[in-house]
Coordinates of C-alpha atoms and ligand atoms in Angstrom, one line a residue:
X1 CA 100.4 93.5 112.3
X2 CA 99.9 94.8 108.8
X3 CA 102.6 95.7 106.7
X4 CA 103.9 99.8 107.4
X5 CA 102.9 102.6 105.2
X6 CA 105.2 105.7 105.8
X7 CA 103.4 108.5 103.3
X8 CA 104.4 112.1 103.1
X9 CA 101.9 114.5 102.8
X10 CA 103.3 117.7 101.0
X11 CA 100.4 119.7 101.3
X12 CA 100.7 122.8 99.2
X13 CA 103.9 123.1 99.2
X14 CA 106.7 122.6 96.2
X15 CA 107.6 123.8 92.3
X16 CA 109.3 121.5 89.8
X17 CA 112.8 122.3 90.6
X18 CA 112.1 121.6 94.7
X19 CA 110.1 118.6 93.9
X20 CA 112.9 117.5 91.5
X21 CA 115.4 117.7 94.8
X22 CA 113.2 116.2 97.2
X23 CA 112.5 113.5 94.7
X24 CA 115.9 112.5 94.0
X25 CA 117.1 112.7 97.6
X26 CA 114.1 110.0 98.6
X27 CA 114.6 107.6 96.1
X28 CA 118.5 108.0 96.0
X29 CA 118.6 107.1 99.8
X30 CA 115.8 104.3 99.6
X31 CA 116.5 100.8 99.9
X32 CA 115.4 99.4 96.3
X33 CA 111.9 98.2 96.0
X34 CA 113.0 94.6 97.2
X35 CA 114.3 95.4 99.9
X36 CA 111.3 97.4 100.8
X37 CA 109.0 94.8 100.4
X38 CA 111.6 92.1 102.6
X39 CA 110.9 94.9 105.2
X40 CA 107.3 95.0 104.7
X41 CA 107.5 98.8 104.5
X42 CA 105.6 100.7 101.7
X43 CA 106.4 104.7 100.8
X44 CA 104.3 107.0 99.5
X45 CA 104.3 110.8 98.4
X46 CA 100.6 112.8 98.0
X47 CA 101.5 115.7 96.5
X48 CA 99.7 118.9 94.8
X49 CA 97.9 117.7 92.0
X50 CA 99.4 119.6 89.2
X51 CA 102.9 118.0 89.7
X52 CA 101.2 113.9 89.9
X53 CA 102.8 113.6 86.3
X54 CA 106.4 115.0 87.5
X55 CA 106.3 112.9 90.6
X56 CA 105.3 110.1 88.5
X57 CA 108.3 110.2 86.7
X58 CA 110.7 110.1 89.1
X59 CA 109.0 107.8 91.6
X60 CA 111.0 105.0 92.1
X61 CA 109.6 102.5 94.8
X62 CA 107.8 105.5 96.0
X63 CA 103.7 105.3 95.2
X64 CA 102.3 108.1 94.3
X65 CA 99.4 109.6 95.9
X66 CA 96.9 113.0 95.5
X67 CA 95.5 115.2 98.5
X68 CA 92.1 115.2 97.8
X69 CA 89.3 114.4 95.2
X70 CA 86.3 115.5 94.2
X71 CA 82.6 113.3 95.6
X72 CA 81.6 113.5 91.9
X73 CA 82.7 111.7 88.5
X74 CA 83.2 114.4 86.2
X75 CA 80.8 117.4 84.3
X76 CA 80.1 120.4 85.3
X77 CA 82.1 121.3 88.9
X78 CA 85.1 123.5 88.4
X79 CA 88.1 123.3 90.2
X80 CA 87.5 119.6 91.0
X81 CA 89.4 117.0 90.6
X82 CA 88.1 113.6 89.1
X83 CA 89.7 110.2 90.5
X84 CA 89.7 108.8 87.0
X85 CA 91.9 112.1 86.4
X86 CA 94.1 110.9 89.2
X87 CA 94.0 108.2 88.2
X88 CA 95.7 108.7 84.8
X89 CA 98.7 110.1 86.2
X90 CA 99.5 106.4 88.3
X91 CA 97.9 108.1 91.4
X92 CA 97.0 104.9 93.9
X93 CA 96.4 106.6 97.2
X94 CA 94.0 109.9 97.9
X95 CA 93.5 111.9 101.2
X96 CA 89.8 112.6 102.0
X97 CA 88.9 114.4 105.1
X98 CA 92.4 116.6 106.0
X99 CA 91.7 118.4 109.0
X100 CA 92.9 121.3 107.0
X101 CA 89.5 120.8 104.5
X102 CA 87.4 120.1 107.5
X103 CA 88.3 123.0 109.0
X104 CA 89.0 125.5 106.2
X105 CA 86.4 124.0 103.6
X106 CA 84.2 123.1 106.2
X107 CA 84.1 119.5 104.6
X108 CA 81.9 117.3 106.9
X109 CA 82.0 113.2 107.6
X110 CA 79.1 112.6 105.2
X111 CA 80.7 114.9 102.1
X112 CA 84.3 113.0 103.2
X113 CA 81.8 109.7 103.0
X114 CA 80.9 110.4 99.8
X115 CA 84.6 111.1 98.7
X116 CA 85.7 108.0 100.3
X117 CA 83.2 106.1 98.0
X118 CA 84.3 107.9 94.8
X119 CA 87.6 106.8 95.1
X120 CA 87.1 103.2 96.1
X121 CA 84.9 103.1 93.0
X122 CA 87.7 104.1 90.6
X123 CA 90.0 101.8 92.1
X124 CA 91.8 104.7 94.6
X125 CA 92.7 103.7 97.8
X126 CA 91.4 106.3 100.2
X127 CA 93.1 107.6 103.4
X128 CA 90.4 108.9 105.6
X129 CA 91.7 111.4 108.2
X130 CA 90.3 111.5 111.2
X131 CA 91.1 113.5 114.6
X132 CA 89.6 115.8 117.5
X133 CA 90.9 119.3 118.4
X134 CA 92.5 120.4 121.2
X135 CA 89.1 121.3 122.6
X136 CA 87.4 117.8 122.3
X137 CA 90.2 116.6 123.9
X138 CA 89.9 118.5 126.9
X139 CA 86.2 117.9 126.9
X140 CA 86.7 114.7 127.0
X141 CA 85.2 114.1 123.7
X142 CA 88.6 112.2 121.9
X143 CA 86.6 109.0 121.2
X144 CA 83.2 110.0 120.0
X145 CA 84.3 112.5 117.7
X146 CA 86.6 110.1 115.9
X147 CA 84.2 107.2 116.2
X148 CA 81.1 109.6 114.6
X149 CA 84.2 110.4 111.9
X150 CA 84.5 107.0 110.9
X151 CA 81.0 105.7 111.6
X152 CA 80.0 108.0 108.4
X153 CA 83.0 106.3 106.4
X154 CA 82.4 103.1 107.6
X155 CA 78.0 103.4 106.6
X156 CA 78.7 104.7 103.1
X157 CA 82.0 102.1 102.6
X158 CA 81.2 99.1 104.6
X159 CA 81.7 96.5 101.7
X160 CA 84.4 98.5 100.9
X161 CA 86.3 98.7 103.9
X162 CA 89.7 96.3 102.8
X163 CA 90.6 98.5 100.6
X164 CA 90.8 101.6 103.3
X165 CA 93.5 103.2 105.1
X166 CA 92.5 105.1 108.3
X167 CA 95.0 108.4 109.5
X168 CA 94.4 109.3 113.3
X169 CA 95.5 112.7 113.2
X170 CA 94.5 115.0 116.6
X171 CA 94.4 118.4 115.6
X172 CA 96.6 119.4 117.9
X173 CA 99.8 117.7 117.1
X174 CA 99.4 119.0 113.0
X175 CA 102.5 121.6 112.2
X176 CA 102.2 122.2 115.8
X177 CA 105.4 120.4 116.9
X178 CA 102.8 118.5 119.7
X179 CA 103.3 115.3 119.1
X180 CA 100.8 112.8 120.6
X181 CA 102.9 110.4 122.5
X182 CA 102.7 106.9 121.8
X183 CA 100.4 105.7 124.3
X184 CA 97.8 108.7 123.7
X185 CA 98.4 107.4 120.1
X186 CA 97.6 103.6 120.2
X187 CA 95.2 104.4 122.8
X188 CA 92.9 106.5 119.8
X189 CA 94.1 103.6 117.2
X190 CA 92.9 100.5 119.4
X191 CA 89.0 102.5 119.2
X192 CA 89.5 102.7 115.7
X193 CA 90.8 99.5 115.2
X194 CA 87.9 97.7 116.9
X195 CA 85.6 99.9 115.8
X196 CA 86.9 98.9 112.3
X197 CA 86.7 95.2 113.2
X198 CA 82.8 95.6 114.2
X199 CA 82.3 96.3 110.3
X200 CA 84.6 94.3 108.7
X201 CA 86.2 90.8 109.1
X202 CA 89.4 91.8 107.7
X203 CA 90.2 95.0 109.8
X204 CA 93.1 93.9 111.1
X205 CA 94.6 94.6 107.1
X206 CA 93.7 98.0 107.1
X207 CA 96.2 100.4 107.9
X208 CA 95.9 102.7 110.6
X209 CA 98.0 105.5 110.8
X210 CA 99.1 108.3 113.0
X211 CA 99.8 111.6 111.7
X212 CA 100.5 114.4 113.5
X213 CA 104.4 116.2 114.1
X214 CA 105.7 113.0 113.5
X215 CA 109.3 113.1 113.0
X216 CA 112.6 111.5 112.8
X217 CA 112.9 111.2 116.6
X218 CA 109.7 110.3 117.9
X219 CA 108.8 108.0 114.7
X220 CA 110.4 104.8 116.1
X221 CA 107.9 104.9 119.9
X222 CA 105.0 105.9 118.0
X223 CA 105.6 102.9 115.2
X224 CA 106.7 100.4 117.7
X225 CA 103.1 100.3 119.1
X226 CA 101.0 97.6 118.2
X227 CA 97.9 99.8 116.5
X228 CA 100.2 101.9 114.4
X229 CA 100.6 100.9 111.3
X230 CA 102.6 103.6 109.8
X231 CA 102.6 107.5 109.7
X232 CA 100.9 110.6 107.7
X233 CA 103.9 112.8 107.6
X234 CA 103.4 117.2 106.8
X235 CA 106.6 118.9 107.8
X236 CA 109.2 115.8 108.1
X237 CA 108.5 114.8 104.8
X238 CA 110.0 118.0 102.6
X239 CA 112.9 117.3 104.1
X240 CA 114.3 114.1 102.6
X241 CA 116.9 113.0 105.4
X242 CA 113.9 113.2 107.9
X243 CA 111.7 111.5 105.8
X244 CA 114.3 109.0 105.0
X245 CA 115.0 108.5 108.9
X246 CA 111.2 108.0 109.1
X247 CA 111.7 104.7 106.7
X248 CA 114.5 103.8 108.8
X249 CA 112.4 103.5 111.8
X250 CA 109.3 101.3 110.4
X251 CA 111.8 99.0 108.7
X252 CA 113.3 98.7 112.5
X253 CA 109.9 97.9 113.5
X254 CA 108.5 95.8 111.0
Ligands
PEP1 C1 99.7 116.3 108.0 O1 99.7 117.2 107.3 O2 98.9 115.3 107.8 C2 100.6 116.3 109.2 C3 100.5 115.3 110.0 O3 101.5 117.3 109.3 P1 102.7 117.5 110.3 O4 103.5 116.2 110.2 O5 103.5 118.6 109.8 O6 102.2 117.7 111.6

C-alpha cells in the first residue's frame, strides 16, 4: 500500500477571484501538512496553466500541479508549454494523456510517451491517464487497450518508472456521473499494477489512481480497495466541501 494521492483536476475551468475561493476553502478546511503526512495522504491541485503562479501562492499543503506539457524543451512551438516553464512556478505533478487530449487533440500513446519522458527529465512527476470507452468496454477490449496505453509509457520510461503515477480513468465514468464501481475499478488497477511490476521492481510505490465521477460518496469504496491508491478528481474538486470530503475518506482509509 502506497501512500494516497487525492488530486483535483480543474480542467479549464476558474478566473483569479473563483480560484482565490476554492483556494481558501481547501486549505482552510485541510488538516495541516503534518497531519497530512501522519495520515499518509498527499493533495494536489492541476490547474490551467496561466494561474500556476496564483495557486502557488496560496497553496498551503496542497502541491501544485499543470494539465499538460509539451514533448519538446523549448524553441520554436507556439502555444506549448515547457516543463522547465512549469517548473518555475513550483509545479511538481503534470497530466499527460487526458482522455480529453486523446480524444479532442487526437494525442496518441507514443506522443503521451514522449510527454511522459519530458517531464521525468525535468524533474516533473507525470500522471499518465489511461482508460477505454464505453465501446471497448462492451467489446470486451478493457484490458488491452489500457495495457497497449501503458505498454508505450512503460518502453519510452522503463528506467524511469518510480517516479510515475498511473490514473485509470474509463471514459465512460468522466463528467458522466458513471462511476466505475469499486470492483470494476481494482479489477482495471490489479492489470496495471502487475503489468507495472513486469517492468519495474518498485511498482508497488507507484501510485495508481482511479479517476472518473469520483465523488464525496462513492470515494471511501473505491479507495478502500487494495489497487487504489488515490483519485483524479474533475467535477468534485471545484467544489471545496466535496473535495475536502474526498480527503476525509483516504485519510479513513490509509
Ligand atoms: C477528470 O477530469 O480526470 C475526471 C475524472 O473528471 P470527473 O471527476 O468530473 O469525472
Amino acid at each position: 500500500m502506497t501512500k494516497k494521492l487525492i488530486a483535483g483536476n480543474w480542467k479549464m475551468n476558474g478566473n483569479l477571484a473563483d480560484n482565490a475561493a476554492l483556494m481558501g476553502a481547501v486549505v482552510a478546511g485541510l488538516p495541516s501538512a503534518e497531519a497530512l503526512e501522519a495520515a499518509q495522504v498527499s493533495v494536489l491541485v492541476c490547474v490551467p496553466a496561466p494561474y500556476l503562479a496564483q495557486v502557488a501562492a496560496l497553496r498551503g499543503p496542497v502541491d501544485l500541479g499543470a494539465q499538460d506539457v509539451s514533448p519538446q524543451k523549448g524553441g520554436a512551438y507556439t502555444g506549448e508549454v515547457s516543463p522547465a516553464m512549469l517548473k518555475d512556478f513550483g509545479t511538481r505533478f503534470v497530466i499527460v494523456g487526458h482522455s480529453e487530449r486523446r480524444q479532442n487533440h487526437f494525442e496518441t500513446n507514443e506522443l503521451v510517451a514522449l510527454k511522459a519522458q519530458n517531464s521525468l527529465a525535468h524533474g516533473l512527476t507525470p500522471i499518465v491517464c489511461v482508460g477505454e470507452t464505453l465501446a471497448q468496454r462492451e467489446a470486451g477490449e478493457t484490458e488491452a487497450v489500457v495495457k497497449r496505453q501503458l505498454a508505450a509509457v512503460i518502453h519510452v520510461n522503463g528506467h524511469c518508472l518510480t517516479e510515475l503515477v498511473v490514473a485509470y480513468e474509463p471514459v465512460w465514468a468522466i463528467g458522466t456521473g458513471k462511476t466505475a464501481t469499486p470492483e470494476q475499478a481494482q479489477a482495471v488497477h490489479a492489470v496495471i499494477r502487475t503489468q507495472l511490476q513486469a517492468a519495474s521492481s518498485n511498482a508497488k510505490r507507484i501510485p495508481i489512481l482511479y479517476g472518473g465521477s469520483m465523488n464525496a460518496s462513492n470515494a471511501a469504496a473505491l479507495l478502500a480497495q487494495p489497487d487504489i491508491d488515490g483519485g483524479l478528481i474533475g467535477g468534485a474538486a471545484l467544489k471545496a466541501a466535496d473535495f475536502l470530503q474526498i480527503v476525509a475518506a483516504a485519510q479513513a482509509v490509509a
